[in-house]
mmCIF file with all atom_site columns, C-alpha atoms in Angstrom:
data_model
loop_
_atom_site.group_PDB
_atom_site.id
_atom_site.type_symbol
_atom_site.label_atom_id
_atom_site.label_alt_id
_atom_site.label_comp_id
_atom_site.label_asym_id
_atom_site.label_entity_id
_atom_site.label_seq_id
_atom_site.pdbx_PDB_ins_code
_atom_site.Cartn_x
_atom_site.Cartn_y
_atom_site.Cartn_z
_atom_site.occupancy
_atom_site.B_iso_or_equiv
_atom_site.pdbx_formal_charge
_atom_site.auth_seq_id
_atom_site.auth_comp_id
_atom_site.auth_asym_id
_atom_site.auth_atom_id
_atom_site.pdbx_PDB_model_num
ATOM 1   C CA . UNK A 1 1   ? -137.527 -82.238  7.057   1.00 0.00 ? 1203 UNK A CA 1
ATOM 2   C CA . UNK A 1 2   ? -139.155 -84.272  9.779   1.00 0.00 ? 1204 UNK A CA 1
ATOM 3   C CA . UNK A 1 3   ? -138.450 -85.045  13.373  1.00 0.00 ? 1205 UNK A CA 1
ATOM 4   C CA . UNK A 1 4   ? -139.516 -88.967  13.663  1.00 0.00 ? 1206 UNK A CA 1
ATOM 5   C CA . UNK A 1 5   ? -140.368 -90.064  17.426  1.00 0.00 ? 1207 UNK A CA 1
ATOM 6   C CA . UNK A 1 6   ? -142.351 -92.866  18.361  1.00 0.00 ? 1208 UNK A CA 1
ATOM 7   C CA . UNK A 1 7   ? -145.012 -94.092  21.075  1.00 0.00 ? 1209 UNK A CA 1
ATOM 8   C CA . UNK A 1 8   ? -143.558 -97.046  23.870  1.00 0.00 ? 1210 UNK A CA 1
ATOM 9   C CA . UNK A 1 9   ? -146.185 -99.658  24.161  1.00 0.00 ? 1211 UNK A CA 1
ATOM 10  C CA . UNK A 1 10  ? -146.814 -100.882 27.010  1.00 0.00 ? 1212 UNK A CA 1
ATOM 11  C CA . UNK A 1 11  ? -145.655 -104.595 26.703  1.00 0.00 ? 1213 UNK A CA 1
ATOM 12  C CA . UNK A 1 12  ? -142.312 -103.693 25.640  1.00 0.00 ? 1214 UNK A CA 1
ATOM 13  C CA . UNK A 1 13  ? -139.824 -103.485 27.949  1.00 0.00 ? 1215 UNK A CA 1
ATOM 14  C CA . UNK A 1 14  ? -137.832 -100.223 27.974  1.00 0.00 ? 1216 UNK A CA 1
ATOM 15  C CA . UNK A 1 15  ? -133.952 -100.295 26.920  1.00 0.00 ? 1217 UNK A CA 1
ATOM 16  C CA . UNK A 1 16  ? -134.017 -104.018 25.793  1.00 0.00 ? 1218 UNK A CA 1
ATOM 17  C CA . UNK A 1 17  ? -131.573 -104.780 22.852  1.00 0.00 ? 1219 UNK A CA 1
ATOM 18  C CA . UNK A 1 18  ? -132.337 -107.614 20.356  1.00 0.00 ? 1220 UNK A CA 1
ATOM 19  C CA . UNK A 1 19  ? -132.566 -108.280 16.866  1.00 0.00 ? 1221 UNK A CA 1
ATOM 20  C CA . UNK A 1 20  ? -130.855 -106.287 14.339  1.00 0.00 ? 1222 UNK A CA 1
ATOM 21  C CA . UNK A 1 21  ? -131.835 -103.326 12.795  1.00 0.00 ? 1223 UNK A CA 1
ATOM 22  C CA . UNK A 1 22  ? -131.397 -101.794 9.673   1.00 0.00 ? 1224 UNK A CA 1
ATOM 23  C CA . UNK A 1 23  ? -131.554 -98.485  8.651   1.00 0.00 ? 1225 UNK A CA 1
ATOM 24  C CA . UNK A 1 24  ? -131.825 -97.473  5.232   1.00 0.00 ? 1226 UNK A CA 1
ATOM 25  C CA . UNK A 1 25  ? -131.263 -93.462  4.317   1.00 0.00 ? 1227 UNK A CA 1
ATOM 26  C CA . UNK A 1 26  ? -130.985 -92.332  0.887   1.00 0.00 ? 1228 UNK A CA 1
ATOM 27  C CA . UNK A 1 27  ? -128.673 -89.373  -0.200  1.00 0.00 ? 1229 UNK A CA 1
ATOM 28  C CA . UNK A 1 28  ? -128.969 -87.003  -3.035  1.00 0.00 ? 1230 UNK A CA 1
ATOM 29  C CA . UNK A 1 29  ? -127.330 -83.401  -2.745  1.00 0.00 ? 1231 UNK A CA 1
ATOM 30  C CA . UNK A 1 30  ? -128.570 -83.176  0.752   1.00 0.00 ? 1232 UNK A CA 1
ATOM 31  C CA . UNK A 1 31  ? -124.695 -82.292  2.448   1.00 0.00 ? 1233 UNK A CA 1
ATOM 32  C CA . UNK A 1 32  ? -126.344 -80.019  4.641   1.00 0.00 ? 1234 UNK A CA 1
ATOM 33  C CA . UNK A 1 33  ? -128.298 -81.849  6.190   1.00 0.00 ? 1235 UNK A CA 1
ATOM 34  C CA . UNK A 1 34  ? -126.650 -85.466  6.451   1.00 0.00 ? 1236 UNK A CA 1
ATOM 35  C CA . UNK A 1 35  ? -124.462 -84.811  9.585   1.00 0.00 ? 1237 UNK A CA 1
ATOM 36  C CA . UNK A 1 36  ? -127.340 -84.344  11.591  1.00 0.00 ? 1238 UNK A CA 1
ATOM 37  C CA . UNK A 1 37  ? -129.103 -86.941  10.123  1.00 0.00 ? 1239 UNK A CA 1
ATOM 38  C CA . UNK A 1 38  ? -126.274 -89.891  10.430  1.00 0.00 ? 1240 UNK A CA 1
ATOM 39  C CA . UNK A 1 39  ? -125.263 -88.409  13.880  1.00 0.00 ? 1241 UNK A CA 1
ATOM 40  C CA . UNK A 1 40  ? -129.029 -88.653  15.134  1.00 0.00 ? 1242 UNK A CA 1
ATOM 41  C CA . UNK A 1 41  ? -129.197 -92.694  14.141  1.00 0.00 ? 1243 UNK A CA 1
ATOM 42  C CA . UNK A 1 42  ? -125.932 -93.399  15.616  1.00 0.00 ? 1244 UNK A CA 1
ATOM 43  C CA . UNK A 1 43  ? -127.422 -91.222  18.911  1.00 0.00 ? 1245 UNK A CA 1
ATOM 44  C CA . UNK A 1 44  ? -130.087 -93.941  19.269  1.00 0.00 ? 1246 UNK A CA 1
ATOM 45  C CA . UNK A 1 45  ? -131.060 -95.518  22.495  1.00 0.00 ? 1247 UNK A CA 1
ATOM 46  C CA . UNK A 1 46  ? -131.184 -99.034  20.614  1.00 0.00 ? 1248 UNK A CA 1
ATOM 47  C CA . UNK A 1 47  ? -127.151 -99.816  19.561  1.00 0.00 ? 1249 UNK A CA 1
ATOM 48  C CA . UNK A 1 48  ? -128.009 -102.858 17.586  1.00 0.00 ? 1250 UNK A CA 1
ATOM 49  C CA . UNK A 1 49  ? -128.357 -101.573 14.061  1.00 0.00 ? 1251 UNK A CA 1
ATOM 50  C CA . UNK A 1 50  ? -126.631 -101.303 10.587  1.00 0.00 ? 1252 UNK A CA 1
ATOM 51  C CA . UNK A 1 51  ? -127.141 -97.655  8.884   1.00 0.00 ? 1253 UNK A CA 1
ATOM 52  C CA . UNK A 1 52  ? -126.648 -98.260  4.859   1.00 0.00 ? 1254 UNK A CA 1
ATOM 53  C CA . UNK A 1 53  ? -126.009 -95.172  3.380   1.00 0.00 ? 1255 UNK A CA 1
ATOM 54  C CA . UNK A 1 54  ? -126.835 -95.159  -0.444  1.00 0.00 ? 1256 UNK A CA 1
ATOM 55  C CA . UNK A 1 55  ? -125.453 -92.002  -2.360  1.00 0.00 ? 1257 UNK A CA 1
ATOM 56  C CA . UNK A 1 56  ? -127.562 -92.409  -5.056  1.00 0.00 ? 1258 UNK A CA 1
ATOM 57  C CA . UNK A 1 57  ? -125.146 -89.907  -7.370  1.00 0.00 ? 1259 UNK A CA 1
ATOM 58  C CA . UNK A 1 58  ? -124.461 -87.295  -5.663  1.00 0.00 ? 1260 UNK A CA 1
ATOM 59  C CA . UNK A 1 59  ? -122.969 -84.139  -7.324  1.00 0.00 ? 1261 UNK A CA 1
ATOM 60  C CA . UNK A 1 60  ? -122.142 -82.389  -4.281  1.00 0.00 ? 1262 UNK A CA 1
ATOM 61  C CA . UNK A 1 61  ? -119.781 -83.357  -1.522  1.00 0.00 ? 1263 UNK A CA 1
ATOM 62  C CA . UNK A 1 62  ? -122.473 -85.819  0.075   1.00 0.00 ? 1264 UNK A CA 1
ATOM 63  C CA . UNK A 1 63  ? -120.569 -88.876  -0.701  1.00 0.00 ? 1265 UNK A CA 1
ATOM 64  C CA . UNK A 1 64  ? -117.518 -87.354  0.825   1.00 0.00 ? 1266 UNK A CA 1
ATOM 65  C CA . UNK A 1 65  ? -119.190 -87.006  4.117   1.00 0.00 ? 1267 UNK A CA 1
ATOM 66  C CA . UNK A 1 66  ? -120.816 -90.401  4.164   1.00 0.00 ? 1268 UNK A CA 1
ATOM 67  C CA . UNK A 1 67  ? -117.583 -91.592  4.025   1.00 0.00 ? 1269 UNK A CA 1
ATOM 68  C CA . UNK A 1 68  ? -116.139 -89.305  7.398   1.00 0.00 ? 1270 UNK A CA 1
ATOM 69  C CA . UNK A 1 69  ? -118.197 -91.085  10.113  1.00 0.00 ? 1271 UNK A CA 1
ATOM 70  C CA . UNK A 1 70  ? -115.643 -94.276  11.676  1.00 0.00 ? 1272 UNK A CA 1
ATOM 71  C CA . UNK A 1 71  ? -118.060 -96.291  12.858  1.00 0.00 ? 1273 UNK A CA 1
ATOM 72  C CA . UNK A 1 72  ? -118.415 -99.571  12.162  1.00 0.00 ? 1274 UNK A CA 1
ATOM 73  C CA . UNK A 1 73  ? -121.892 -99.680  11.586  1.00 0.00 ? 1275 UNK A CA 1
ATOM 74  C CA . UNK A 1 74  ? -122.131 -97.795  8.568   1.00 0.00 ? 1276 UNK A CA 1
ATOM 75  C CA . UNK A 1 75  ? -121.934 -99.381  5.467   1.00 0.00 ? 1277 UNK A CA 1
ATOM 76  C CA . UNK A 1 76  ? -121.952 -96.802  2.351   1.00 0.00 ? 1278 UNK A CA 1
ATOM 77  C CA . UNK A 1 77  ? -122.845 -96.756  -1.024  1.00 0.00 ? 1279 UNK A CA 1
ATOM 78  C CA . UNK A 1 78  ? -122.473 -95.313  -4.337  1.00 0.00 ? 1280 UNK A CA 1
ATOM 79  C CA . UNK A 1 79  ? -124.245 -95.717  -7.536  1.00 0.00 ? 1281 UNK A CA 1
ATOM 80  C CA . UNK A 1 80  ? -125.135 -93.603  -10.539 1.00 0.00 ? 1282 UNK A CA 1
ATOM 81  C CA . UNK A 1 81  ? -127.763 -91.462  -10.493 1.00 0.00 ? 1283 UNK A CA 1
ATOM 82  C CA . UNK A 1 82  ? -130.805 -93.676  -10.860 1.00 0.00 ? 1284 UNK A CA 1
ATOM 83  C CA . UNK A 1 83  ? -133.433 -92.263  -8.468  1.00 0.00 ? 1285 UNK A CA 1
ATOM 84  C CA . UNK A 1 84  ? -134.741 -92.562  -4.949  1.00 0.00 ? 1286 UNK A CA 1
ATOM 85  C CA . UNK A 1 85  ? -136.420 -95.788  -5.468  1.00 0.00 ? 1287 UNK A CA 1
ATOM 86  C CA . UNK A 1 86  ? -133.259 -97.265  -7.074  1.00 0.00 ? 1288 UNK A CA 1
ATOM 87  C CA . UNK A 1 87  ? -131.484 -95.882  -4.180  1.00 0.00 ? 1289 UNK A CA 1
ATOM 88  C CA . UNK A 1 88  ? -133.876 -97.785  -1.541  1.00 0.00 ? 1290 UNK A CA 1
ATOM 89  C CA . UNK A 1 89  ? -133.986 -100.989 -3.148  1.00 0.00 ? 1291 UNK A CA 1
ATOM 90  C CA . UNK A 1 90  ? -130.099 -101.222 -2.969  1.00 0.00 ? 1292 UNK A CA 1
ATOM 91  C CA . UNK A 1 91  ? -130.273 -100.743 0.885   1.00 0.00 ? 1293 UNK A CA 1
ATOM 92  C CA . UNK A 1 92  ? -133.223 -103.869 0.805   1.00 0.00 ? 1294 UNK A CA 1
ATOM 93  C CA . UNK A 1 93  ? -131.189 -106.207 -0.901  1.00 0.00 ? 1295 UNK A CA 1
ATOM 94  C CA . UNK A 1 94  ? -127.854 -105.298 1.029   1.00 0.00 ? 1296 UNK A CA 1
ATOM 95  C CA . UNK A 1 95  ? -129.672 -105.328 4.410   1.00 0.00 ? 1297 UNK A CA 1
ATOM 96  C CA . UNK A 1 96  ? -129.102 -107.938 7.069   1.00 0.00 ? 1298 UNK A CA 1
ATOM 97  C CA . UNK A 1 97  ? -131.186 -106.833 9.696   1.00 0.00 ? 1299 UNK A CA 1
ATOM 98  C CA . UNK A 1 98  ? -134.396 -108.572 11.183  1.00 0.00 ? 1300 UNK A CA 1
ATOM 99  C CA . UNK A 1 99  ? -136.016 -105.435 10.324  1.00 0.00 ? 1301 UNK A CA 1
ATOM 100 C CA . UNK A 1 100 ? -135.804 -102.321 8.054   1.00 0.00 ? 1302 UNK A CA 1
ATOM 101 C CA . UNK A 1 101 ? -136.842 -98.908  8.271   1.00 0.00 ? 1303 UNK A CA 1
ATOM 102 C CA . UNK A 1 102 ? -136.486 -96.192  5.861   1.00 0.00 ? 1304 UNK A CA 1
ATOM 103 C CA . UNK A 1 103 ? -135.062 -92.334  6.457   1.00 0.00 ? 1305 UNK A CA 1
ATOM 104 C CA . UNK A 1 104 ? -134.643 -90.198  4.227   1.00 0.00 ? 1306 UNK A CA 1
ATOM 105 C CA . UNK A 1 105 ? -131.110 -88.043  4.392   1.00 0.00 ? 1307 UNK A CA 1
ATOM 106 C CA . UNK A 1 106 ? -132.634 -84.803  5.274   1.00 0.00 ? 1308 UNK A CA 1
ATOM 107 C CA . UNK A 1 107 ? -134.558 -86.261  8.246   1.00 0.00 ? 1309 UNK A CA 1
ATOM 108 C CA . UNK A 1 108 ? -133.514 -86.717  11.653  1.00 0.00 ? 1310 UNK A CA 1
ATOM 109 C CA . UNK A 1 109 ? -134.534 -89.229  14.617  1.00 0.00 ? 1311 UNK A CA 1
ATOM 110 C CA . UNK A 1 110 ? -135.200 -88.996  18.107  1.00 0.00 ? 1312 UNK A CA 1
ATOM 111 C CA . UNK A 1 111 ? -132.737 -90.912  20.176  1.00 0.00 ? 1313 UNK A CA 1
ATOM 112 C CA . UNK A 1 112 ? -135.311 -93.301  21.041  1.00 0.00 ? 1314 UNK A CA 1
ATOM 113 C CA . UNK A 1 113 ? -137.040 -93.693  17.863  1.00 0.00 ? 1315 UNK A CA 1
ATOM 114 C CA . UNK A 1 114 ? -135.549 -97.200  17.210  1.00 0.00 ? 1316 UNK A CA 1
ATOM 115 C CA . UNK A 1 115 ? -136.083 -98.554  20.542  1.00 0.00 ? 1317 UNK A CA 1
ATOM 116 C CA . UNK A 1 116 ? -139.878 -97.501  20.658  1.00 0.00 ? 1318 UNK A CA 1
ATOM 117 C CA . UNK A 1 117 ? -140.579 -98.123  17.460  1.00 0.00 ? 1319 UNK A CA 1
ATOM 118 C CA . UNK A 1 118 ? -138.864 -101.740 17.425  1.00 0.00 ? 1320 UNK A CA 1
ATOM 119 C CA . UNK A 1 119 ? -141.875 -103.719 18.676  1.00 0.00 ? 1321 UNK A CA 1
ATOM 120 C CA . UNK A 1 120 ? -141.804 -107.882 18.600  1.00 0.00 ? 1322 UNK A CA 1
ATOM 121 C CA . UNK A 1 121 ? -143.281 -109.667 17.058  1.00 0.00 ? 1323 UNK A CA 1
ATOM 122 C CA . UNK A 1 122 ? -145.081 -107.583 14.626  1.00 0.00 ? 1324 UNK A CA 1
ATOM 123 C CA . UNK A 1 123 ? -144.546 -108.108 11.077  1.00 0.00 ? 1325 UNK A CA 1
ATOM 124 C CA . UNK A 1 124 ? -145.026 -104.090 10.775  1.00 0.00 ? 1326 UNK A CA 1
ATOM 125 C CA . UNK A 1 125 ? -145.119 -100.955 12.809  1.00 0.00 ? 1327 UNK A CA 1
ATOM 126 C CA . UNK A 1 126 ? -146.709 -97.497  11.480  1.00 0.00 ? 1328 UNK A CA 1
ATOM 127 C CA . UNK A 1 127 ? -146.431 -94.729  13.902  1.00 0.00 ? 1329 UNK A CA 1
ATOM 128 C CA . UNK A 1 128 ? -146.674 -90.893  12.939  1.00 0.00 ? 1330 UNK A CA 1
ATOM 129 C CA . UNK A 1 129 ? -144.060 -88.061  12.272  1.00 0.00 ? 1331 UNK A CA 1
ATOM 130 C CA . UNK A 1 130 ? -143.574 -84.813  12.980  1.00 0.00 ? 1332 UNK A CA 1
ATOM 131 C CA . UNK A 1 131 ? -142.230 -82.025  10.178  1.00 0.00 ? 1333 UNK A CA 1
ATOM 132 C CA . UNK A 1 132 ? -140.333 -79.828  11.591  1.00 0.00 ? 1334 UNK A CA 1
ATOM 133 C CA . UNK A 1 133 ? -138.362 -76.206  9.907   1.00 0.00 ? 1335 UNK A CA 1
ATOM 134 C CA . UNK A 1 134 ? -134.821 -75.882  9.947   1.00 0.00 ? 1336 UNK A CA 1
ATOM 135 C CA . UNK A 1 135 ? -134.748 -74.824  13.132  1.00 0.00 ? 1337 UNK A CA 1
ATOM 136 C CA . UNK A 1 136 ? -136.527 -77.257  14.292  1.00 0.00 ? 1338 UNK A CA 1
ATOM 137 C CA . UNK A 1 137 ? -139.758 -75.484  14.692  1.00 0.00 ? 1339 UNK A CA 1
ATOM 138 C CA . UNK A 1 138 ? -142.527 -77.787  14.575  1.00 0.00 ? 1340 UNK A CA 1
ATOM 139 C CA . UNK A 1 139 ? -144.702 -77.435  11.629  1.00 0.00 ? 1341 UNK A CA 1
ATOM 140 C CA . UNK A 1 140 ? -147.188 -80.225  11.923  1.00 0.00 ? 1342 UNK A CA 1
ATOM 141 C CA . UNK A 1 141 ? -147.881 -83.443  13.147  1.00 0.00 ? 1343 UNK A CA 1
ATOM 142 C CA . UNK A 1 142 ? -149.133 -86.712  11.599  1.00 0.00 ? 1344 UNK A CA 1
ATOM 143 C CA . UNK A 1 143 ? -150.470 -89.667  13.728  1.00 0.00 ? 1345 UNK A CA 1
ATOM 144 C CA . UNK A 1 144 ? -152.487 -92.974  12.991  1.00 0.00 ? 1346 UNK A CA 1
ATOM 145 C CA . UNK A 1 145 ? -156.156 -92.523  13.492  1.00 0.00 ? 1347 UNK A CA 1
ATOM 146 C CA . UNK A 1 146 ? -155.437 -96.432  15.002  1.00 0.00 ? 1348 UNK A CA 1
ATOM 147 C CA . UNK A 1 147 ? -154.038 -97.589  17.859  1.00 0.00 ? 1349 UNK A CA 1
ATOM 148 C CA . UNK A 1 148 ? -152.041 -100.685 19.156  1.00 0.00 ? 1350 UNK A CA 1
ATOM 149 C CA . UNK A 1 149 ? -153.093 -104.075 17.198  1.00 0.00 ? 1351 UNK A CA 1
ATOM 150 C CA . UNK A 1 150 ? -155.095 -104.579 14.401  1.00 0.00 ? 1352 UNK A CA 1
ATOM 151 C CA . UNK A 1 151 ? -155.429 -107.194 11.833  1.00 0.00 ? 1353 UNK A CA 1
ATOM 152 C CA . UNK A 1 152 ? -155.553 -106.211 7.969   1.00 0.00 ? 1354 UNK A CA 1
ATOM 153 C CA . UNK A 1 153 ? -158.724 -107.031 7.542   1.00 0.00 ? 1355 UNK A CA 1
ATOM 154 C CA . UNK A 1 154 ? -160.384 -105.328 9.610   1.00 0.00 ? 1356 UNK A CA 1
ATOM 155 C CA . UNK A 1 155 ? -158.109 -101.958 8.633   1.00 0.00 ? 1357 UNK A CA 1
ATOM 156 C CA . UNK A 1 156 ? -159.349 -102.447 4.593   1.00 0.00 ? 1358 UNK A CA 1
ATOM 157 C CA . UNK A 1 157 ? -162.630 -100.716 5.254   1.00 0.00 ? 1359 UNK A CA 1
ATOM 158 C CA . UNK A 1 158 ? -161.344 -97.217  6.414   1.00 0.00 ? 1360 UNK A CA 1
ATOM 159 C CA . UNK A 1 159 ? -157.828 -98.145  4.685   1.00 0.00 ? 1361 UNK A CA 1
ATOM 160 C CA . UNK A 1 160 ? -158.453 -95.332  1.797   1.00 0.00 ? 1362 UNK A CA 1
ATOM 161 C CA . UNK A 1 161 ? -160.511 -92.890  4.056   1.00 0.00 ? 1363 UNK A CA 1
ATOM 162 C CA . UNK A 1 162 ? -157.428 -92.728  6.150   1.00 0.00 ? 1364 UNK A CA 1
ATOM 163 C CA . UNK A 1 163 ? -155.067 -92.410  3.744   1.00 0.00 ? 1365 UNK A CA 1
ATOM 164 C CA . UNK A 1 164 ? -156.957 -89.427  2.107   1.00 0.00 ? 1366 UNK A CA 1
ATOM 165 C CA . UNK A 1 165 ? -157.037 -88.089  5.653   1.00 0.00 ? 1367 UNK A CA 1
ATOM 166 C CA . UNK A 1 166 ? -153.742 -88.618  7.004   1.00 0.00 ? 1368 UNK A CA 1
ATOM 167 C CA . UNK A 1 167 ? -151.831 -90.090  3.777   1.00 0.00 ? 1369 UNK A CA 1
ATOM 168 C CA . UNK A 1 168 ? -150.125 -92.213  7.256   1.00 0.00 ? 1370 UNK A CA 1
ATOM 169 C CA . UNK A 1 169 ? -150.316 -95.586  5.304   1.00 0.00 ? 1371 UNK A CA 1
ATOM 170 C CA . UNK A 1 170 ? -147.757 -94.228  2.699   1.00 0.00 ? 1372 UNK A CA 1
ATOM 171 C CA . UNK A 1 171 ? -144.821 -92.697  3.941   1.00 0.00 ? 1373 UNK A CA 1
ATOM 172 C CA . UNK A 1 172 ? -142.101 -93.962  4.165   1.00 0.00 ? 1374 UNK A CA 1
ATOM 173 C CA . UNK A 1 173 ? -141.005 -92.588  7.255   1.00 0.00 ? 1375 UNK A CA 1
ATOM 174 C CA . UNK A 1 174 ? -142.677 -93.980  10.635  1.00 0.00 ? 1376 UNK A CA 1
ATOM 175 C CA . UNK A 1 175 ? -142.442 -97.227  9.746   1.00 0.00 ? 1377 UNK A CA 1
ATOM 176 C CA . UNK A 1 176 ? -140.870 -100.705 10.463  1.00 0.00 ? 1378 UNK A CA 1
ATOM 177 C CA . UNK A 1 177 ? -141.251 -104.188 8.376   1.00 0.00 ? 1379 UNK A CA 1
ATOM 178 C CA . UNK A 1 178 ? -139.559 -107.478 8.964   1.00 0.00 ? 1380 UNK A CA 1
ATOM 179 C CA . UNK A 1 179 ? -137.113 -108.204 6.484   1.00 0.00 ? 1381 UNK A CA 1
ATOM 180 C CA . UNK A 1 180 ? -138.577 -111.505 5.973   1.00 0.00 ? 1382 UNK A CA 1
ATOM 181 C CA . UNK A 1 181 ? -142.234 -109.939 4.902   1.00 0.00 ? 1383 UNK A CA 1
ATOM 182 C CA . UNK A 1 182 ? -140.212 -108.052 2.193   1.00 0.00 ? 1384 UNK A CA 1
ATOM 183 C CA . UNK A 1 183 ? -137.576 -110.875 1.283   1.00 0.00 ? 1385 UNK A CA 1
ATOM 184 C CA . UNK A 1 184 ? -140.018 -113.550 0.595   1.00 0.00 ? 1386 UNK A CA 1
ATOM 185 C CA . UNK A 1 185 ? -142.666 -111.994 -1.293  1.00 0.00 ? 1387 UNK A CA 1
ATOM 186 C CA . UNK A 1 186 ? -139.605 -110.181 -3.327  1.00 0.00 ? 1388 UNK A CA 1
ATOM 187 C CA . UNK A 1 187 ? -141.026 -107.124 -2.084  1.00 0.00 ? 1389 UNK A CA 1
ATOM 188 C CA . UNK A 1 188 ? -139.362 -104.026 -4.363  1.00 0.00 ? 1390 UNK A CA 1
ATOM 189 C CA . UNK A 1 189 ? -140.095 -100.136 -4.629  1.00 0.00 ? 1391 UNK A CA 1
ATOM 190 C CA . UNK A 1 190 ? -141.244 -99.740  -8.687  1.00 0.00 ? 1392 UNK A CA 1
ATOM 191 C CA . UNK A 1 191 ? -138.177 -97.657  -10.113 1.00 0.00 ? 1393 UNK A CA 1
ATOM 192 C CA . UNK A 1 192 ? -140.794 -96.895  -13.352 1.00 0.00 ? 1394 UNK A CA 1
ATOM 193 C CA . UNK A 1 193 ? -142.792 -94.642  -10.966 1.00 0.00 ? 1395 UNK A CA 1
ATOM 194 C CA . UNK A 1 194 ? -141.295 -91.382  -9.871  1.00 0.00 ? 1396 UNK A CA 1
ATOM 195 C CA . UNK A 1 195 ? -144.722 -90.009  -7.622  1.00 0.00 ? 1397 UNK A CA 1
ATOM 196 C CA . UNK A 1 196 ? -146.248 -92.283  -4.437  1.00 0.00 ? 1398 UNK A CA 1
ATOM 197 C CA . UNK A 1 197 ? -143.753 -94.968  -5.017  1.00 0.00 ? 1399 UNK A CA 1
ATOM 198 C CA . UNK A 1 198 ? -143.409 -94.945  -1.442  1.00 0.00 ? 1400 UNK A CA 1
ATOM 199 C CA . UNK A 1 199 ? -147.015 -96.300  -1.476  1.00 0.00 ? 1401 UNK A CA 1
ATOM 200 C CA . UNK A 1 200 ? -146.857 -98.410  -3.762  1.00 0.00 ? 1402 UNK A CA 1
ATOM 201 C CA . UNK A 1 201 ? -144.224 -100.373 -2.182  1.00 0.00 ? 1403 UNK A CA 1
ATOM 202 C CA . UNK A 1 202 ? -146.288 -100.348 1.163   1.00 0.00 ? 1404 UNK A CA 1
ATOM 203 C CA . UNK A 1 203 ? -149.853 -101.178 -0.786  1.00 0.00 ? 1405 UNK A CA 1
ATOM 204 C CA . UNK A 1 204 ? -147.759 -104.435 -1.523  1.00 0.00 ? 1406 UNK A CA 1
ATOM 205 C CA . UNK A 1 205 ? -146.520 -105.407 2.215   1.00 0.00 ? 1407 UNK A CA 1
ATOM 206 C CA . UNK A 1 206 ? -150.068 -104.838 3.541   1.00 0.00 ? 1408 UNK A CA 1
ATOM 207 C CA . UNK A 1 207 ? -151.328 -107.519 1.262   1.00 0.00 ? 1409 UNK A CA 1
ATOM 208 C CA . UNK A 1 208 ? -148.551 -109.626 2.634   1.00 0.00 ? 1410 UNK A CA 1
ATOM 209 C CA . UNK A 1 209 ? -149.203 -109.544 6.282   1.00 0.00 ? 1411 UNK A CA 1
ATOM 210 C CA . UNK A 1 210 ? -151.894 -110.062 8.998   1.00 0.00 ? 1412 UNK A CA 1
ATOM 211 C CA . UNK A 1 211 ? -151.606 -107.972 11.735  1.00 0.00 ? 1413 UNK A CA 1
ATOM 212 C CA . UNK A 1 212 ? -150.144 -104.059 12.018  1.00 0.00 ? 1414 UNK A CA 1
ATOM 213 C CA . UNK A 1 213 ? -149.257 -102.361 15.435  1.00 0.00 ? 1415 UNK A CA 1
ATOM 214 C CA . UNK A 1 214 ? -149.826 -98.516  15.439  1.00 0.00 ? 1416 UNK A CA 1
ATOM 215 C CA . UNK A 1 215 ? -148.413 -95.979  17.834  1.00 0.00 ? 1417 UNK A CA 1
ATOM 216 C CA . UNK A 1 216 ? -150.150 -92.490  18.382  1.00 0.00 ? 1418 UNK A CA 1
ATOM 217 C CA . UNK A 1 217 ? -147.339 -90.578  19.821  1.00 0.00 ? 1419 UNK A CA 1
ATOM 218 C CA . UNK A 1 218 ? -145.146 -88.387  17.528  1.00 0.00 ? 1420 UNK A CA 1
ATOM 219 C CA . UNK A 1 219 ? -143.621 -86.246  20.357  1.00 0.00 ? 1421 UNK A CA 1
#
């Protein structure tokens, strides 16, 4: 489980509301925890956002309460059982928004997660998390080793040191993309890979864009 908070640059300007966001959370047997996670995204600061729920087979009651929360926002979705990265890349193809980030259905945000971490006119944000128990007991913290702007190539030569460091550059949480970056280069997490496929599909944005803004701040 992880507590997701983000770091508010400077030249952003506080409670402004623009483009759309969507929100992609996958759910697999995780009733539990899904109230709290749904609940936290339609808590955020920053109102202008889809949530697509994909129920990616359930065989527990977590379909059932997808289906409770009346609010128009939500858009939910079943399939068969086909795995997580299945799961994600019906979200990407049924998402509208200018961009998309991921959460995963056991995870919860910050209510200002979205509006810090929704930062124009980057093609992609990467800020840190923070894992937390189930109490909420922080357990660790995970943070960029970079800060604010940087351009991809001059990332590439501590790219891998990083990641063995940090393993920041593939999680799937933390993160924002323009649904553009990922719609024209027919961007797609590899459902023939059940370990890091949550890097892979990242490995393949990063060659796709120029510039990255990180935030340090994981609360």
């Amino acid at each position: 489980m992880r507590k997701l908070e983000q770091y508010q640059p400077e030249k952003q300007k506080k409670g402004e509301q623009t483009g759309l966001i969507s929100v992609i959370v996958t759910v697999y047997n995780i009733r539990e925890y899904l109230p709290k996670a749904v609940d936290s995204i339609l808590s955020s600061t920053y109102q202008n956002l889809e949530v697509l729920l994909i129920d990616d087979g359930s065989t527990d009651d977590s379909l059932a309460v997808c289906r409770i929360f009346e609010d128009p926002r939500i858009h939910v979705i079943s399939t068969e059982n086909s795995g997580v990265s299945h799961a994600r890349n019906i979200g990407v193809d049924k998402a509208q928004g200018e961009y998309l980030t991921f959460v995963d259905g056991d995870d919860y945000l910050a209510a200002d997660y979205l509006e810090n971490l929704y930062i124009e006119p980057y093609d992609m944000i990467i800020g840190g998390l923070t894992k937390v128990d189930k109490a909420g007991k922080v357990l660790a913290s995970v943070v960029p080793e970079l800060e604010k702007e940087h351009r991809m190539e001059k990332i590439a030569p501590c790219f891998y040191k990083e990641q063995l460091t940090t393993g920041i550059y593939g999680f799937v949480a933390g993160k924002m993309v323009k649904r553009s970056i990922v719609t024209q280069y027919q961007i797609r997490f590899n459902e023939n890979i059940r370990l890091a496929e949550d890097y892979d599909f990242f490995l393949k944005i990063y060659g796709c864009i120029e510039q990255v803004w990180f935030t340090d701040y994981t609360g």
